[in-house]
Amino acid sequence: EVQLVESGGGLVQPGRSLRLSCAASGFTFDDYAMHWVRQAPGKGLEWVSGISWNSGSIGYADSVKGRFTISRDNAKNSLYLQMNSLRAEDTALYYCAKCGRRFLESAFDIWGQGTMVTVSS
Amino acid sequence: SYVLTQPPSVSVAPGQTARITCGGNNIGSKSVHWYQQKPGQAPVLVVYDDSDRPSGIPERFSGSNSGNTATLTISRVEAGDEADYYCQVWDSSSDHPLVFGGGTKLTVL
């Protein structure tokens, strides 16, 4: 079964850091680009960051550029999101999503269930 | 960055056809993807590359894209189709290349 399982969310104070992980199974992880997408409570979907199959292409939303870093470990079938200098507006459910192809621009054909990040003092 | 505009809500009776639009500047030159999200669940891809359907998605779901508007069409709407629907594109010319529309709540009357 193709599956994505996120972890690492929680309650964190403004200005602190958090690292999210996404464990992939049921498919050849290093054949596909991967992304992080977030959804604030009661709001729509917002793209956060994406990484190509070999980490050769990486993109970030303007709202997180310079604060968040995406990475992947193909040997461990895992995707990561290092989040620094967190702000209240980063509070959201963070989804890991698999692309249908190796490159960033293809559609997300598999989504995880998400991990909640709450930034509050 | 590129902007996608969706109507906040669309209502349709069971058995009728729902059309959800996604507006953007020359969106017809881009590939549009559509996602369905039911309450408390992760999004599901229902149409990709304007008009292709992933395996397992009913033929009732179809898409088109031309000019400044892309459209998701749901034929013979069922109660189970009630959900939020989001369009998405990749704009390679932008520093913020991946964009979602604001979402449309489909209500089945």
PDB file of C-alpha atoms in Angstrom:
ATOM      1  CA  GLU A   1       0.000   0.000   0.000  1.00  0.00           C
ATOM      2  CA  VAL A   2       1.297   3.435  -0.941  1.00  0.00           C
ATOM      3  CA  GLN A   3       1.541   5.494   2.230  1.00  0.00           C
ATOM      4  CA  LEU A   4       2.924   8.757   3.575  1.00  0.00           C
ATOM      5  CA  VAL A   5       3.126   9.274   7.332  1.00  0.00           C
ATOM      6  CA  GLU A   6       4.053  12.659   8.752  1.00  0.00           C
ATOM      7  CA  SER A   7       5.456  13.250  12.222  1.00  0.00           C
ATOM      8  CA  GLY A   8       7.189  15.915  14.284  1.00  0.00           C
ATOM      9  CA  GLY A   9       4.382  18.405  14.764  1.00  0.00           C
ATOM     10  CA  GLY A  10       3.438  19.934  18.082  1.00  0.00           C
ATOM     11  CA  LEU A  11       3.157  23.108  20.121  1.00  0.00           C
ATOM     12  CA  VAL A  12       6.133  25.459  19.833  1.00  0.00           C
ATOM     13  CA  GLN A  13       6.825  29.021  20.943  1.00  0.00           C
ATOM     14  CA  PRO A  14       7.287  31.818  18.415  1.00  0.00           C
ATOM     15  CA  GLY A  15      10.865  32.090  17.228  1.00  0.00           C
ATOM     16  CA  ARG A  16      11.679  28.448  17.978  1.00  0.00           C
ATOM     17  CA  SER A  17      12.349  25.590  15.557  1.00  0.00           C
ATOM     18  CA  LEU A  18      10.696  22.324  14.605  1.00  0.00           C
ATOM     19  CA  ARG A  19      11.591  19.524  12.196  1.00  0.00           C
ATOM     20  CA  LEU A  20       8.888  17.605  10.373  1.00  0.00           C
ATOM     21  CA  SER A  21       9.418  14.167   8.867  1.00  0.00           C
ATOM     22  CA  CYS A  22       7.483  12.181   6.281  1.00  0.00           C
ATOM     23  CA  ALA A  23       8.023   8.435   5.989  1.00  0.00           C
ATOM     24  CA  ALA A  24       7.156   6.960   2.594  1.00  0.00           C
ATOM     25  CA  SER A  25       6.318   3.353   1.809  1.00  0.00           C
ATOM     26  CA  GLY A  26       4.793   1.254  -0.953  1.00  0.00           C
ATOM     27  CA  PHE A  27       6.529   2.983  -3.869  1.00  0.00           C
ATOM     28  CA  THR A  28      10.021   3.762  -5.184  1.00  0.00           C
ATOM     29  CA  PHE A  29      10.622   6.955  -3.242  1.00  0.00           C
ATOM     30  CA  ASP A  30      13.576   8.235  -5.264  1.00  0.00           C
ATOM     31  CA  ASP A  31      11.561   8.174  -8.492  1.00  0.00           C
ATOM     32  CA  TYR A  32       9.306  11.058  -7.461  1.00  0.00           C
ATOM     33  CA  ALA A  33       9.340  14.692  -6.431  1.00  0.00           C
ATOM     34  CA  MET A  34       7.859  15.499  -3.027  1.00  0.00           C
ATOM     35  CA  HIS A  35       6.218  18.550  -1.496  1.00  0.00           C
ATOM     36  CA  TRP A  36       4.955  20.030   1.752  1.00  0.00           C
ATOM     37  CA  VAL A  37       1.536  21.706   1.730  1.00  0.00           C
ATOM     38  CA  ARG A  38      -0.118  23.308   4.749  1.00  0.00           C
ATOM     39  CA  GLN A  39      -3.638  24.223   5.746  1.00  0.00           C
ATOM     40  CA  ALA A  40      -4.399  26.679   8.525  1.00  0.00           C
ATOM     41  CA  PRO A  41      -7.518  25.886  10.577  1.00  0.00           C
ATOM     42  CA  GLY A  42     -10.611  26.603   8.493  1.00  0.00           C
ATOM     43  CA  LYS A  43      -8.557  27.875   5.563  1.00  0.00           C
ATOM     44  CA  GLY A  44      -7.487  26.657   2.128  1.00  0.00           C
ATOM     45  CA  LEU A  45      -4.429  24.793   0.926  1.00  0.00           C
ATOM     46  CA  GLU A  46      -1.099  26.616   0.788  1.00  0.00           C
ATOM     47  CA  TRP A  47       2.014  25.247  -0.887  1.00  0.00           C
ATOM     48  CA  VAL A  48       5.106  25.404   1.339  1.00  0.00           C
ATOM     49  CA  SER A  49       7.999  23.744  -0.472  1.00  0.00           C
ATOM     50  CA  GLY A  50       8.947  21.084  -3.000  1.00  0.00           C
ATOM     51  CA  ILE A  51      11.998  18.990  -3.885  1.00  0.00           C
ATOM     52  CA  SER A  52      12.756  17.002  -7.022  1.00  0.00           C
ATOM     53  CA  TRP A  53      13.634  13.314  -7.035  1.00  0.00           C
ATOM     54  CA  ASN A  54      17.381  13.903  -6.718  1.00  0.00           C
ATOM     55  CA  SER A  55      17.234  17.160  -4.683  1.00  0.00           C
ATOM     56  CA  GLY A  56      18.460  19.000  -7.775  1.00  0.00           C
ATOM     57  CA  SER A  57      15.476  21.365  -7.841  1.00  0.00           C
ATOM     58  CA  ILE A  58      13.987  22.957  -4.746  1.00  0.00           C
ATOM     59  CA  GLY A  59      11.326  25.626  -4.353  1.00  0.00           C
ATOM     60  CA  TYR A  60       9.802  27.584  -1.504  1.00  0.00           C
ATOM     61  CA  ALA A  61       6.761  29.744  -0.969  1.00  0.00           C
ATOM     62  CA  ASP A  62       7.542  33.404  -0.395  1.00  0.00           C
ATOM     63  CA  SER A  63       6.066  33.142   3.100  1.00  0.00           C
ATOM     64  CA  VAL A  64       8.677  30.617   4.279  1.00  0.00           C
ATOM     65  CA  LYS A  65      11.711  31.466   2.148  1.00  0.00           C
ATOM     66  CA  GLY A  66      14.808  31.891   4.316  1.00  0.00           C
ATOM     67  CA  ARG A  67      13.175  30.239   7.350  1.00  0.00           C
ATOM     68  CA  PHE A  68      12.248  26.725   6.160  1.00  0.00           C
ATOM     69  CA  THR A  69      14.503  24.109   4.544  1.00  0.00           C
ATOM     70  CA  ILE A  70      13.279  21.038   2.699  1.00  0.00           C
ATOM     71  CA  SER A  71      15.418  17.939   2.290  1.00  0.00           C
ATOM     72  CA  ARG A  72      15.105  14.242   1.534  1.00  0.00           C
ATOM     73  CA  ASP A  73      17.016  11.067   2.280  1.00  0.00           C
ATOM     74  CA  ASN A  74      16.296   8.588  -0.493  1.00  0.00           C
ATOM     75  CA  ALA A  75      18.126   5.813   1.356  1.00  0.00           C
ATOM     76  CA  LYS A  76      15.668   6.202   4.226  1.00  0.00           C
ATOM     77  CA  ASN A  77      12.580   6.894   2.069  1.00  0.00           C
ATOM     78  CA  SER A  78      12.063  10.081   4.032  1.00  0.00           C
ATOM     79  CA  LEU A  79      11.218  13.737   3.445  1.00  0.00           C
ATOM     80  CA  TYR A  80      11.953  16.495   5.933  1.00  0.00           C
ATOM     81  CA  LEU A  81      11.042  20.100   6.631  1.00  0.00           C
ATOM     82  CA  GLN A  82      13.255  22.101   8.970  1.00  0.00           C
ATOM     83  CA  MET A  83      11.258  25.074  10.229  1.00  0.00           C
ATOM     84  CA  ASN A  84      13.115  27.914  11.955  1.00  0.00           C
ATOM     85  CA  SER A  85      11.992  31.284  13.325  1.00  0.00           C
ATOM     86  CA  LEU A  86       8.427  30.048  13.574  1.00  0.00           C
ATOM     87  CA  ARG A  87       5.587  32.550  13.635  1.00  0.00           C
ATOM     88  CA  ALA A  88       1.961  32.375  14.733  1.00  0.00           C
ATOM     89  CA  GLU A  89       0.923  32.435  11.062  1.00  0.00           C
ATOM     90  CA  ASP A  90       2.790  29.154  10.500  1.00  0.00           C
ATOM     91  CA  THR A  91       0.148  27.396  12.609  1.00  0.00           C
ATOM     92  CA  ALA A  92      -1.374  24.776  10.316  1.00  0.00           C
ATOM     93  CA  LEU A  93      -1.784  21.130   9.447  1.00  0.00           C
ATOM     94  CA  TYR A  94       1.259  20.190   7.372  1.00  0.00           C
ATOM     95  CA  TYR A  95       0.774  17.606   4.640  1.00  0.00           C
ATOM     96  CA  CYS A  96       3.443  15.632   2.847  1.00  0.00           C
ATOM     97  CA  ALA A  97       2.485  15.023  -0.798  1.00  0.00           C
ATOM     98  CA  LYS A  98       3.943  12.836  -3.546  1.00  0.00           C
ATOM     99  CA  CYS A  99       4.185  14.013  -7.131  1.00  0.00           C
ATOM    100  CA  GLY A 100       3.262  11.768 -10.020  1.00  0.00           C
ATOM    101  CA  ARG A 101       6.656  12.316 -11.684  1.00  0.00           C
ATOM    102  CA  ARG A 102      10.273  13.172 -10.868  1.00  0.00           C
ATOM    103  CA  PHE A 103       9.919  16.913 -11.244  1.00  0.00           C
ATOM    104  CA  LEU A 104       8.262  19.574  -9.141  1.00  0.00           C
ATOM    105  CA  GLU A 105       5.476  20.626 -11.482  1.00  0.00           C
ATOM    106  CA  SER A 106       3.427  17.429 -11.616  1.00  0.00           C
ATOM    107  CA  ALA A 107       0.226  16.826  -9.669  1.00  0.00           C
ATOM    108  CA  PHE A 108       0.106  15.400  -6.149  1.00  0.00           C
ATOM    109  CA  ASP A 109      -1.260  11.882  -6.458  1.00  0.00           C
ATOM    110  CA  ILE A 110      -0.737  10.765  -2.853  1.00  0.00           C
ATOM    111  CA  TRP A 111      -1.133  12.780   0.373  1.00  0.00           C
ATOM    112  CA  GLY A 112      -0.371  11.951   3.977  1.00  0.00           C
ATOM    113  CA  GLN A 113      -2.824  12.609   6.785  1.00  0.00           C
ATOM    114  CA  GLY A 114      -0.854  15.581   8.059  1.00  0.00           C
ATOM    115  CA  THR A 115       0.880  16.672  11.254  1.00  0.00           C
ATOM    116  CA  MET A 116      -0.348  19.678  13.213  1.00  0.00           C
ATOM    117  CA  VAL A 117       1.994  22.547  14.057  1.00  0.00           C
ATOM    118  CA  THR A 118       0.828  25.144  16.565  1.00  0.00           C
ATOM    119  CA  VAL A 119       2.957  28.228  17.167  1.00  0.00           C
ATOM    120  CA  SER A 120       1.936  29.981  20.354  1.00  0.00           C
ATOM    121  CA  SER A 121       3.404  31.343  23.551  1.00  0.00           C
TER     122      SER A 121
ATOM    123  CA  SER B   1       2.865  35.598  -7.898  1.00  0.00           C
ATOM    124  CA  TYR B   2       0.249  33.940 -10.097  1.00  0.00           C
ATOM    125  CA  VAL B   3      -3.330  34.159  -8.812  1.00  0.00           C
ATOM    126  CA  LEU B   4      -6.077  31.563  -9.205  1.00  0.00           C
ATOM    127  CA  THR B   5      -9.667  32.638  -8.558  1.00  0.00           C
ATOM    128  CA  GLN B   6     -12.428  30.194  -7.613  1.00  0.00           C
ATOM    129  CA  PRO B   7     -16.028  30.907  -6.563  1.00  0.00           C
ATOM    130  CA  PRO B   8     -16.388  30.338  -2.805  1.00  0.00           C
ATOM    131  CA  SER B   9     -19.422  28.120  -3.237  1.00  0.00           C
ATOM    132  CA  VAL B  10     -21.421  26.175  -5.796  1.00  0.00           C
ATOM    133  CA  SER B  11     -24.738  24.445  -5.105  1.00  0.00           C
ATOM    134  CA  VAL B  12     -26.375  21.748  -7.184  1.00  0.00           C
ATOM    135  CA  ALA B  13     -29.200  19.239  -6.830  1.00  0.00           C
ATOM    136  CA  PRO B  14     -28.468  15.509  -6.908  1.00  0.00           C
ATOM    137  CA  GLY B  15     -28.310  14.147 -10.430  1.00  0.00           C
ATOM    138  CA  GLN B  16     -27.491  17.521 -11.940  1.00  0.00           C
ATOM    139  CA  THR B  17     -24.171  18.804 -13.273  1.00  0.00           C
ATOM    140  CA  ALA B  18     -21.812  20.946 -11.206  1.00  0.00           C
ATOM    141  CA  ARG B  19     -19.254  23.209 -12.826  1.00  0.00           C
ATOM    142  CA  ILE B  20     -16.468  24.718 -10.734  1.00  0.00           C
ATOM    143  CA  THR B  21     -14.329  27.352 -12.389  1.00  0.00           C
ATOM    144  CA  CYS B  22     -10.739  28.400 -11.802  1.00  0.00           C
ATOM    145  CA  GLY B  23      -9.673  31.703 -13.314  1.00  0.00           C
ATOM    146  CA  GLY B  24      -6.137  32.836 -14.044  1.00  0.00           C
ATOM    147  CA  ASN B  25      -4.244  34.930 -16.557  1.00  0.00           C
ATOM    148  CA  ASN B  26      -3.783  32.756 -19.669  1.00  0.00           C
ATOM    149  CA  ILE B  27      -4.375  29.651 -17.552  1.00  0.00           C
ATOM    150  CA  GLY B  28      -5.013  27.757 -20.777  1.00  0.00           C
ATOM    151  CA  SER B  29      -1.245  27.678 -21.316  1.00  0.00           C
ATOM    152  CA  LYS B  30      -0.680  25.840 -18.034  1.00  0.00           C
ATOM    153  CA  SER B  31      -1.515  22.379 -16.717  1.00  0.00           C
ATOM    154  CA  VAL B  32      -4.290  22.495 -14.130  1.00  0.00           C
ATOM    155  CA  HIS B  33      -4.840  19.935 -11.407  1.00  0.00           C
ATOM    156  CA  TRP B  34      -7.950  19.533  -9.222  1.00  0.00           C
ATOM    157  CA  TYR B  35      -8.259  18.150  -5.691  1.00  0.00           C
ATOM    158  CA  GLN B  36     -11.263  17.123  -3.633  1.00  0.00           C
ATOM    159  CA  GLN B  37     -11.139  17.523   0.144  1.00  0.00           C
ATOM    160  CA  LYS B  38     -13.850  16.230   2.453  1.00  0.00           C
ATOM    161  CA  PRO B  39     -14.076  17.431   6.076  1.00  0.00           C
ATOM    162  CA  GLY B  40     -11.343  16.010   8.285  1.00  0.00           C
ATOM    163  CA  GLN B  41      -9.628  14.258   5.384  1.00  0.00           C
ATOM    164  CA  ALA B  42      -6.558  14.843   3.247  1.00  0.00           C
ATOM    165  CA  PRO B  43      -7.066  16.115  -0.310  1.00  0.00           C
ATOM    166  CA  VAL B  44      -7.531  13.626  -3.144  1.00  0.00           C
ATOM    167  CA  LEU B  45      -6.479  14.219  -6.751  1.00  0.00           C
ATOM    168  CA  VAL B  46      -9.519  14.000  -9.046  1.00  0.00           C
ATOM    169  CA  VAL B  47      -8.224  15.538 -12.301  1.00  0.00           C
ATOM    170  CA  TYR B  48      -4.652  16.213 -13.463  1.00  0.00           C
ATOM    171  CA  ASP B  49      -3.103  17.838 -16.520  1.00  0.00           C
ATOM    172  CA  ASP B  50      -6.358  19.660 -17.296  1.00  0.00           C
ATOM    173  CA  SER B  51      -8.499  16.638 -18.111  1.00  0.00           C
ATOM    174  CA  ASP B  52      -6.913  13.318 -17.101  1.00  0.00           C
ATOM    175  CA  ARG B  53      -8.405  11.199 -14.331  1.00  0.00           C
ATOM    176  CA  PRO B  54      -6.363   9.123 -11.856  1.00  0.00           C
ATOM    177  CA  SER B  55      -7.340   5.492 -11.566  1.00  0.00           C
ATOM    178  CA  GLY B  56     -10.300   5.029  -9.249  1.00  0.00           C
ATOM    179  CA  ILE B  57     -11.852   8.420  -9.971  1.00  0.00           C
ATOM    180  CA  PRO B  58     -15.320   8.093 -11.554  1.00  0.00           C
ATOM    181  CA  GLU B  59     -15.841   9.185 -15.151  1.00  0.00           C
ATOM    182  CA  ARG B  60     -18.364  11.676 -13.790  1.00  0.00           C
ATOM    183  CA  PHE B  61     -15.377  13.925 -13.004  1.00  0.00           C
ATOM    184  CA  SER B  62     -13.932  15.764 -15.998  1.00  0.00           C
ATOM    185  CA  GLY B  63     -11.873  18.857 -16.658  1.00  0.00           C
ATOM    186  CA  SER B  64     -11.241  21.427 -19.360  1.00  0.00           C
ATOM    187  CA  ASN B  65      -8.930  24.391 -19.729  1.00  0.00           C
ATOM    188  CA  SER B  66      -8.892  27.229 -22.227  1.00  0.00           C
ATOM    189  CA  GLY B  67      -8.141  30.932 -22.305  1.00  0.00           C
ATOM    190  CA  ASN B  68      -8.412  32.372 -18.813  1.00  0.00           C
ATOM    191  CA  THR B  69     -10.625  29.695 -17.273  1.00  0.00           C
ATOM    192  CA  ALA B  70     -10.259  26.064 -16.269  1.00  0.00           C
ATOM    193  CA  THR B  71     -13.366  24.097 -15.315  1.00  0.00           C
ATOM    194  CA  LEU B  72     -14.004  21.006 -13.237  1.00  0.00           C
ATOM    195  CA  THR B  73     -17.267  19.361 -14.252  1.00  0.00           C
ATOM    196  CA  ILE B  74     -19.020  16.801 -12.081  1.00  0.00           C
ATOM    197  CA  SER B  75     -21.869  15.018 -13.858  1.00  0.00           C
ATOM    198  CA  ARG B  76     -24.751  13.243 -12.146  1.00  0.00           C
ATOM    199  CA  VAL B  77     -23.768  14.747  -8.803  1.00  0.00           C
ATOM    200  CA  GLU B  78     -24.150  12.535  -5.740  1.00  0.00           C
ATOM    201  CA  ALA B  79     -24.389  13.428  -2.056  1.00  0.00           C
ATOM    202  CA  GLY B  80     -20.902  11.987  -1.567  1.00  0.00           C
ATOM    203  CA  ASP B  81     -19.443  14.614  -3.904  1.00  0.00           C
ATOM    204  CA  GLU B  82     -20.079  17.324  -1.329  1.00  0.00           C
ATOM    205  CA  ALA B  83     -16.616  18.668  -0.514  1.00  0.00           C
ATOM    206  CA  ASP B  84     -14.147  21.490  -1.024  1.00  0.00           C
ATOM    207  CA  TYR B  85     -12.465  21.542  -4.431  1.00  0.00           C
ATOM    208  CA  TYR B  86      -9.122  23.219  -5.169  1.00  0.00           C
ATOM    209  CA  CYS B  87      -7.428  23.953  -8.469  1.00  0.00           C
ATOM    210  CA  GLN B  88      -3.638  24.114  -8.693  1.00  0.00           C
ATOM    211  CA  VAL B  89      -1.040  25.135 -11.263  1.00  0.00           C
ATOM    212  CA  TRP B  90       2.730  25.407 -11.604  1.00  0.00           C
ATOM    213  CA  ASP B  91       3.920  28.785 -12.840  1.00  0.00           C
ATOM    214  CA  SER B  92       7.509  28.299 -13.918  1.00  0.00           C
ATOM    215  CA  SER B  93       8.074  32.034 -14.435  1.00  0.00           C
ATOM    216  CA  SER B  94       7.436  32.869 -10.786  1.00  0.00           C
ATOM    217  CA  ASP B  95       9.621  32.743  -7.677  1.00  0.00           C
ATOM    218  CA  HIS B  96       6.559  31.302  -5.973  1.00  0.00           C
ATOM    219  CA  PRO B  97       5.777  28.715  -8.651  1.00  0.00           C
ATOM    220  CA  LEU B  98       3.118  26.464  -7.135  1.00  0.00           C
ATOM    221  CA  VAL B  99      -0.286  28.026  -6.546  1.00  0.00           C
ATOM    222  CA  PHE B 100      -3.621  26.788  -5.254  1.00  0.00           C
ATOM    223  CA  GLY B 101      -6.942  28.444  -5.838  1.00  0.00           C
ATOM    224  CA  GLY B 102      -8.864  29.571  -2.786  1.00  0.00           C
ATOM    225  CA  GLY B 103     -11.182  26.582  -2.935  1.00  0.00           C
ATOM    226  CA  THR B 104     -14.861  26.059  -3.754  1.00  0.00           C
ATOM    227  CA  LYS B 105     -17.362  24.477  -1.390  1.00  0.00           C
ATOM    228  CA  LEU B 106     -19.676  22.209  -3.359  1.00  0.00           C
ATOM    229  CA  THR B 107     -23.037  21.788  -1.652  1.00  0.00           C
ATOM    230  CA  VAL B 108     -25.417  19.067  -2.805  1.00  0.00           C
ATOM    231  CA  LEU B 109     -28.930  20.309  -2.116  1.00  0.00           C
TER     232      LEU B 109
END
